[in-house]
């Protein structure tokens, strides 16, 4: 069976629908919500399948939304229509097992049964094996700068189904709608779609293979990649050569101001910082910037001007605190939690006083 027919099979489409429905998410430009999706598919799925088989299906432009980043900038997301999310998810389900056989053991982002925690543990393993000079390369706006032709040529090495490759390209060039105006998408794979994470891994697997070819120890989570070597001289040499490979071979841009060579204690990776204990063993801790972000979130939740009951506020605080502790559970966080909870308790006592006065 051709791969496209596997994508369009009833069982695969149904599994994709269940995944999209469980993820919820906002509607695209057509306004169809995930709650309306089942009814929509009942009447239109066969028509959509035939359009795809005949290469006449045209994905809708994604809806542009922006979410704030920690540095004050905004991250652009592209929200596909609910039906396009189902088709993208159906593609992901079929080709992910094929690519999983190719992906590196030290790549952890957007992959089944892999996590940030596993990436941090592997980095620590390399540090404590003596590879404690770090090449930290920052890819500038990776998701917005992927070259479509280069990505498609990489996909065609593995996916030998022209109809499926054509469908993937259509999602890449479907355009983006902002303020009612549709603009073409000549580069990039917009964050927000079900297909985008897998496409990013397919693209950056080329970088992983280059690392493996050179015998380099590295850890990658999505577009966050660090390489670990045994000396500063080697690290600088690797930095120069890998930057050239990324920019010339992959057509991506490296942010020179954010990329650096440093020891683990000078690195922030996936929210973690690192330190050496008295025995010289590298250990993880929440990075100072992660702690500051956490404190800002707690401060926001304890604003006196927010008209919400103390009980509801405490439920939200517990949810956020549990999530933070769970994420950093392998780290030494006692000193950070002592500092944060001291301030938090003072703010809660103050809120209790205000609530008593208002009662």
CSV table of C-alpha atoms in Angstrom, one decimal:
chain,number,residue,atom,x,y,z
A,1,UNK,CA,0.0,0.0,0.0
A,2,UNK,CA,1.3,3.5,-0.9
A,3,UNK,CA,2.0,5.7,2.1
A,4,UNK,CA,-0.7,8.2,1.1
A,5,UNK,CA,-3.3,5.4,1.3
A,6,UNK,CA,-2.1,4.5,4.8
A,7,UNK,CA,-2.5,8.2,5.7
A,8,UNK,CA,-6.1,8.2,4.3
A,9,UNK,CA,-7.1,4.9,5.8
A,10,UNK,CA,-10.2,5.0,8.0
A,11,UNK,CA,-8.5,3.8,11.1
A,12,UNK,CA,-5.6,6.3,10.7
A,13,UNK,CA,-7.9,9.2,10.1
A,14,UNK,CA,-10.0,8.2,13.2
A,15,UNK,CA,-6.9,8.1,15.4
A,16,UNK,CA,-5.8,11.5,14.1
A,17,UNK,CA,-9.3,12.9,14.8
A,18,UNK,CA,-9.1,11.6,18.4
A,19,UNK,CA,-5.7,13.1,18.9
A,20,UNK,CA,-6.8,16.5,17.6
A,21,UNK,CA,-10.0,16.4,19.6
A,22,UNK,CA,-8.1,15.6,22.8
A,23,UNK,CA,-5.6,18.4,22.3
A,24,UNK,CA,-8.5,20.9,21.9
A,25,UNK,CA,-6.9,24.1,20.7
A,26,UNK,CA,-8.3,27.2,18.9
A,27,UNK,CA,-10.1,27.1,15.6
A,28,UNK,CA,-8.5,28.2,12.3
A,29,UNK,CA,-9.6,30.8,9.8
A,30,UNK,CA,-12.8,28.8,9.0
A,31,UNK,CA,-14.0,29.0,12.6
A,32,UNK,CA,-14.7,25.2,12.8
A,33,UNK,CA,-14.0,24.1,16.4
A,34,UNK,CA,-12.8,20.7,17.4
A,35,UNK,CA,-16.2,20.1,19.0
A,36,UNK,CA,-17.8,20.6,15.5
A,37,UNK,CA,-15.1,18.4,13.8
A,38,UNK,CA,-16.8,15.1,14.0
A,39,UNK,CA,-20.0,16.4,12.3
A,40,UNK,CA,-17.8,18.1,9.7
A,41,UNK,CA,-15.9,15.0,8.9
A,42,UNK,CA,-19.1,12.9,8.6
A,43,UNK,CA,-20.2,15.1,5.7
A,44,UNK,CA,-16.9,16.1,4.0
A,45,UNK,CA,-14.2,13.4,4.7
A,46,UNK,CA,-14.8,11.3,1.5
A,47,UNK,CA,-14.7,14.5,-0.6
A,48,UNK,CA,-11.5,15.6,1.1
A,49,UNK,CA,-9.9,12.2,0.6
A,50,UNK,CA,-10.7,12.3,-3.2
A,51,UNK,CA,-9.3,15.9,-3.4
A,52,UNK,CA,-6.0,14.7,-1.8
A,53,UNK,CA,-5.7,11.6,-4.0
A,54,UNK,CA,-6.2,13.9,-7.1
A,55,UNK,CA,-3.7,16.5,-5.8
A,56,UNK,CA,-6.6,19.0,-5.7
A,57,UNK,CA,-6.8,19.5,-1.9
A,58,UNK,CA,-5.7,23.0,-0.9
A,59,UNK,CA,-5.0,23.5,2.9
A,60,UNK,CA,-6.3,26.7,4.3
A,61,UNK,CA,-3.8,29.4,5.4
A,62,UNK,CA,-2.9,29.3,9.0
A,63,UNK,CA,-4.3,31.9,11.4
A,64,UNK,CA,-1.5,34.0,12.9
A,65,UNK,CA,-1.4,34.5,16.6
A,66,UNK,CA,1.3,35.8,18.9
A,67,UNK,CA,2.3,34.7,22.4
A,68,UNK,CA,4.7,36.7,24.7
A,69,UNK,CA,8.3,35.4,25.2
A,70,UNK,CA,10.3,35.9,28.4
A,71,UNK,CA,12.5,38.6,26.8
A,72,UNK,CA,9.6,40.8,25.9
A,73,UNK,CA,9.4,39.7,22.3
A,74,UNK,CA,6.5,37.7,20.8
A,75,UNK,CA,6.5,34.2,19.3
A,76,UNK,CA,4.5,33.9,16.1
A,77,UNK,CA,2.3,30.8,15.9
A,78,UNK,CA,0.3,29.6,13.0
A,79,UNK,CA,-3.0,27.9,13.8
A,80,UNK,CA,-4.3,25.5,11.0
A,81,UNK,CA,-8.0,24.8,10.6
A,82,UNK,CA,-9.2,21.8,12.7
A,83,UNK,CA,-9.6,19.6,9.5
A,84,UNK,CA,-6.0,20.5,8.4
A,85,UNK,CA,-4.8,19.5,11.8
A,86,UNK,CA,-6.4,16.1,11.4
A,87,UNK,CA,-4.8,15.6,8.0
A,88,UNK,CA,-1.4,16.7,9.3
A,89,UNK,CA,-1.7,14.4,12.3
A,90,UNK,CA,-2.6,11.5,10.0
A,91,UNK,CA,0.6,12.1,8.1
A,92,UNK,CA,2.6,12.3,11.3
A,93,UNK,CA,1.2,8.9,12.5
A,94,UNK,CA,2.3,7.2,9.3
A,95,UNK,CA,5.8,8.6,8.7
A,96,UNK,CA,7.0,9.0,12.3
A,97,UNK,CA,7.8,5.3,12.7
A,98,UNK,CA,9.8,5.4,9.5
A,99,UNK,CA,11.9,8.4,10.7
A,100,UNK,CA,12.2,7.1,14.3
A,101,UNK,CA,14.6,4.4,12.9
A,102,UNK,CA,16.8,7.2,11.5
A,103,UNK,CA,16.8,9.7,14.3
A,104,UNK,CA,19.7,10.0,16.7
A,105,UNK,CA,19.8,8.4,20.2
A,106,UNK,CA,20.6,11.8,21.7
A,107,UNK,CA,17.8,13.8,20.1
A,108,UNK,CA,14.9,14.2,22.5
A,109,UNK,CA,12.4,16.8,21.4
A,110,UNK,CA,9.0,16.0,19.9
A,111,UNK,CA,9.7,12.3,20.0
A,112,UNK,CA,7.7,9.4,21.5
A,113,UNK,CA,8.7,8.4,25.0
A,114,UNK,CA,11.4,11.1,25.2
A,115,UNK,CA,11.6,14.2,27.4
A,116,UNK,CA,13.6,17.2,28.6
A,117,UNK,CA,14.6,15.2,31.7
A,118,UNK,CA,16.3,12.6,29.5
A,119,UNK,CA,18.1,15.3,27.6
A,120,UNK,CA,19.5,16.8,30.8
A,121,UNK,CA,20.5,13.4,32.2
A,122,UNK,CA,22.5,12.6,29.0
A,123,UNK,CA,24.2,16.1,29.0
A,124,UNK,CA,25.3,15.4,32.6
A,125,UNK,CA,26.6,12.0,31.6
A,126,UNK,CA,28.8,13.6,29.0
A,127,UNK,CA,29.9,16.4,31.4
A,128,UNK,CA,31.0,13.8,34.0
A,129,UNK,CA,32.8,11.8,31.4
A,130,UNK,CA,35.2,14.7,30.9
A,131,UNK,CA,33.4,16.5,28.0
A,132,UNK,CA,32.8,19.6,30.0
A,133,UNK,CA,33.5,22.3,27.4
A,134,UNK,CA,30.2,23.2,25.8
A,135,UNK,CA,29.4,24.5,22.3
A,136,UNK,CA,26.1,26.2,22.6
A,137,UNK,CA,24.8,27.1,19.2
A,138,UNK,CA,21.6,29.2,18.9
A,139,UNK,CA,19.6,28.9,15.7
A,140,UNK,CA,18.0,32.2,14.8
A,141,UNK,CA,14.2,31.9,14.3
A,142,UNK,CA,14.6,28.3,13.2
A,143,UNK,CA,11.0,27.5,12.5
A,144,UNK,CA,10.6,30.7,10.5
A,145,UNK,CA,13.7,30.2,8.3
A,146,UNK,CA,13.6,26.6,7.1
A,147,UNK,CA,14.1,26.4,3.3
A,148,UNK,CA,11.2,24.5,1.8
A,149,UNK,CA,13.2,23.1,-1.2
A,150,UNK,CA,15.9,21.8,1.1
A,151,UNK,CA,13.5,20.2,3.5
A,152,UNK,CA,11.5,18.6,0.7
A,153,UNK,CA,14.7,17.2,-0.9
A,154,UNK,CA,15.6,15.6,2.5
A,155,UNK,CA,12.1,14.1,2.8
A,156,UNK,CA,12.2,12.6,-0.7
A,157,UNK,CA,15.3,10.6,0.3
A,158,UNK,CA,13.0,8.6,2.7
A,159,UNK,CA,9.4,9.2,1.5
A,160,UNK,CA,9.1,7.6,-1.9
A,161,UNK,CA,5.5,8.6,-2.5
A,162,UNK,CA,5.2,11.7,-4.7
A,163,UNK,CA,1.5,12.3,-3.8
A,164,UNK,CA,2.3,12.4,-0.1
A,165,UNK,CA,5.4,14.6,-0.6
A,166,UNK,CA,3.2,16.9,-2.7
A,167,UNK,CA,0.7,17.1,0.2
A,168,UNK,CA,3.4,18.0,2.7
A,169,UNK,CA,4.6,20.8,0.5
A,170,UNK,CA,1.1,22.2,0.2
A,171,UNK,CA,1.0,22.5,4.0
A,172,UNK,CA,4.3,24.3,3.9
A,173,UNK,CA,3.2,26.9,1.4
A,174,UNK,CA,-0.5,27.3,2.5
A,175,UNK,CA,0.1,30.9,3.6
A,176,UNK,CA,-0.7,32.8,6.7
A,177,UNK,CA,-3.7,35.0,7.5
A,178,UNK,CA,-3.2,38.1,9.7
A,179,UNK,CA,-5.8,40.9,10.1
A,180,UNK,CA,-7.8,39.3,7.3
A,181,UNK,CA,-4.9,39.5,4.8
A,182,UNK,CA,-3.3,36.3,3.5
A,183,UNK,CA,0.5,36.3,2.9
A,184,UNK,CA,2.4,33.6,1.2
A,185,UNK,CA,4.8,31.4,3.2
A,186,UNK,CA,7.9,31.0,1.1
A,187,UNK,CA,10.1,29.7,4.0
A,188,UNK,CA,9.5,28.2,7.4
A,189,UNK,CA,7.3,25.6,9.0
A,190,UNK,CA,5.0,27.5,11.3
A,191,UNK,CA,4.8,26.5,14.9
A,192,UNK,CA,1.3,25.5,15.9
A,193,UNK,CA,0.6,22.7,13.4
A,194,UNK,CA,0.8,19.0,14.1
A,195,UNK,CA,3.3,18.4,11.3
A,196,UNK,CA,5.8,21.1,12.2
A,197,UNK,CA,7.6,19.3,15.1
A,198,UNK,CA,8.3,16.2,12.9
A,199,UNK,CA,9.4,18.4,10.0
A,200,UNK,CA,11.8,20.2,12.3
A,201,UNK,CA,13.3,16.9,13.5
A,202,UNK,CA,13.7,15.7,9.9
A,203,UNK,CA,15.6,18.9,9.0
A,204,UNK,CA,17.8,18.9,12.1
A,205,UNK,CA,18.5,15.2,11.8
A,206,UNK,CA,20.9,16.2,9.1
A,207,UNK,CA,22.8,18.2,11.7
A,208,UNK,CA,22.7,15.2,14.1
A,209,UNK,CA,24.2,12.9,11.3
A,210,UNK,CA,27.0,15.4,10.8
A,211,UNK,CA,27.7,15.3,14.6
A,212,UNK,CA,27.8,11.5,14.5
A,213,UNK,CA,30.0,11.5,11.4
A,214,UNK,CA,32.5,13.6,13.3
A,215,UNK,CA,32.3,11.5,16.5
A,216,UNK,CA,30.9,14.5,18.5
A,217,UNK,CA,28.9,14.0,21.7
A,218,UNK,CA,25.8,16.2,21.6
A,219,UNK,CA,22.3,16.5,23.0
A,220,UNK,CA,19.4,18.1,21.0
A,221,UNK,CA,15.9,19.0,22.0
A,222,UNK,CA,14.1,20.4,19.0
A,223,UNK,CA,16.3,23.4,17.9
A,224,UNK,CA,18.2,23.6,21.2
A,225,UNK,CA,21.5,21.7,20.7
A,226,UNK,CA,24.6,21.6,22.7
A,227,UNK,CA,27.9,19.8,21.8
A,228,UNK,CA,30.3,18.6,24.5
A,229,UNK,CA,34.1,18.2,24.0
A,230,UNK,CA,37.1,17.9,26.3
A,231,UNK,CA,39.0,21.2,25.7
A,232,UNK,CA,38.4,24.9,25.0
A,233,UNK,CA,40.5,24.6,21.8
A,234,UNK,CA,38.4,21.7,20.5
A,235,UNK,CA,35.2,23.6,21.4
A,236,UNK,CA,36.2,26.7,19.4
A,237,UNK,CA,37.2,24.5,16.4
A,238,UNK,CA,33.9,22.7,16.5
A,239,UNK,CA,32.0,26.0,16.9
A,240,UNK,CA,33.5,27.4,13.7
A,241,UNK,CA,33.1,24.2,11.6
A,242,UNK,CA,29.5,23.4,12.7
A,243,UNK,CA,28.3,27.0,12.2
A,244,UNK,CA,29.6,26.8,8.6
A,245,UNK,CA,27.8,23.5,8.1
A,246,UNK,CA,24.5,24.8,9.5
A,247,UNK,CA,24.6,28.0,7.3
A,248,UNK,CA,26.0,26.5,4.1
A,249,UNK,CA,24.6,23.0,4.0
A,250,UNK,CA,21.3,23.5,5.8
A,251,UNK,CA,20.6,27.1,4.8
A,252,UNK,CA,19.8,28.1,8.4
A,253,UNK,CA,21.1,31.1,10.3
A,254,UNK,CA,23.1,31.0,13.6
A,255,UNK,CA,22.6,33.8,16.1
A,256,UNK,CA,26.3,34.7,16.8
A,257,UNK,CA,25.5,36.9,19.8
A,258,UNK,CA,23.7,34.1,21.6
A,259,UNK,CA,26.0,31.3,20.6
A,260,UNK,CA,29.0,30.6,22.7
A,261,UNK,CA,31.7,28.3,24.1
A,262,UNK,CA,31.6,27.9,27.8
A,263,UNK,CA,31.8,25.5,30.8
A,264,UNK,CA,28.5,23.9,31.9
A,265,UNK,CA,28.2,26.5,34.8
A,266,UNK,CA,27.8,29.2,32.2
A,267,UNK,CA,25.2,27.4,30.2
A,268,UNK,CA,21.4,27.6,30.4
A,269,UNK,CA,19.9,24.5,28.7
A,270,UNK,CA,16.2,23.7,28.7
A,271,UNK,CA,15.8,25.9,31.8
A,272,UNK,CA,18.5,24.1,33.7
A,273,UNK,CA,21.8,25.4,35.0
A,274,UNK,CA,24.7,23.3,36.2
A,275,UNK,CA,27.2,23.3,39.0
A,276,UNK,CA,30.0,21.1,40.4
A,277,UNK,CA,29.7,19.6,43.9
A,278,UNK,CA,32.6,19.2,46.3
A,279,UNK,CA,33.5,16.0,44.7
A,280,UNK,CA,33.8,17.7,41.3
A,281,UNK,CA,30.6,16.0,39.9
A,282,UNK,CA,28.4,18.1,37.6
A,283,UNK,CA,24.9,18.4,39.0
A,284,UNK,CA,21.7,20.1,37.6
A,285,UNK,CA,19.9,23.0,39.2
A,286,UNK,CA,17.1,25.4,38.1
A,287,UNK,CA,18.8,28.2,36.2
A,288,UNK,CA,18.6,31.7,37.8
A,289,UNK,CA,16.5,32.9,34.8
A,290,UNK,CA,14.1,30.0,35.4
A,291,UNK,CA,13.7,30.9,39.0
A,292,UNK,CA,13.1,34.5,38.1
A,293,UNK,CA,10.4,33.5,35.6
A,294,UNK,CA,8.8,31.3,38.3
A,295,UNK,CA,8.8,34.2,40.7
A,296,UNK,CA,7.2,36.5,38.2
A,297,UNK,CA,4.4,33.9,37.6
A,298,UNK,CA,3.8,33.5,41.3
A,299,UNK,CA,3.7,37.3,41.8
A,300,UNK,CA,1.2,37.6,39.0
A,301,UNK,CA,-1.0,34.9,40.7
A,302,UNK,CA,-0.8,36.7,44.1
A,303,UNK,CA,-1.8,40.2,42.9
A,304,UNK,CA,-4.2,41.8,45.3
A,305,UNK,CA,-6.0,43.6,42.5
A,306,UNK,CA,-7.1,40.2,41.0
A,307,UNK,CA,-10.7,39.6,42.0
A,308,UNK,CA,-10.6,35.9,42.7
A,309,UNK,CA,-11.2,34.0,46.0
A,310,UNK,CA,-8.2,33.0,48.1
A,311,UNK,CA,-9.2,29.3,47.8
A,312,UNK,CA,-9.3,29.5,44.0
A,313,UNK,CA,-6.0,31.4,44.0
A,314,UNK,CA,-4.3,28.8,46.1
A,315,UNK,CA,-5.5,26.0,43.8
A,316,UNK,CA,-3.9,27.8,40.9
A,317,UNK,CA,-0.7,28.4,42.9
A,318,UNK,CA,-0.6,24.7,43.8
A,319,UNK,CA,-1.0,23.7,40.1
A,320,UNK,CA,1.9,26.0,39.0
A,321,UNK,CA,4.2,25.1,41.9
A,322,UNK,CA,3.6,21.3,41.4
A,323,UNK,CA,4.3,21.7,37.6
A,324,UNK,CA,7.6,23.6,38.3
A,325,UNK,CA,8.8,21.1,40.9
A,326,UNK,CA,7.9,18.2,38.7
A,327,UNK,CA,9.9,19.7,35.8
A,328,UNK,CA,13.0,20.3,37.9
A,329,UNK,CA,12.6,17.1,40.0
A,330,UNK,CA,16.1,15.9,39.1
A,331,UNK,CA,17.7,19.2,40.1
A,332,UNK,CA,19.0,20.5,43.4
A,333,UNK,CA,16.2,23.0,44.0
A,334,UNK,CA,16.1,23.3,47.8
A,335,UNK,CA,17.9,26.6,47.9
A,336,UNK,CA,15.6,28.0,45.1
A,337,UNK,CA,12.4,26.8,46.8
A,338,UNK,CA,13.4,28.2,50.2
A,339,UNK,CA,13.9,31.6,48.6
A,340,UNK,CA,10.7,31.5,46.5
A,341,UNK,CA,8.4,30.0,49.2
A,342,UNK,CA,9.6,32.6,51.8
A,343,UNK,CA,8.4,35.4,49.6
A,344,UNK,CA,5.2,33.5,48.6
A,345,UNK,CA,4.2,32.9,52.2
A,346,UNK,CA,4.6,36.5,53.0
A,347,UNK,CA,2.3,37.5,50.0
A,348,UNK,CA,-0.3,34.9,51.0
A,349,UNK,CA,-0.4,36.1,54.6
A,350,UNK,CA,-0.9,39.6,53.2
A,351,UNK,CA,-3.7,38.4,51.0
A,352,UNK,CA,-5.4,36.7,54.0
A,353,UNK,CA,-5.2,39.9,55.9
A,354,UNK,CA,-6.8,41.8,53.0
A,355,UNK,CA,-9.6,39.2,52.7
A,356,UNK,CA,-10.3,39.3,56.4
A,357,UNK,CA,-10.6,43.1,56.2
A,358,UNK,CA,-13.0,42.8,53.2
A,359,UNK,CA,-15.2,40.2,54.9
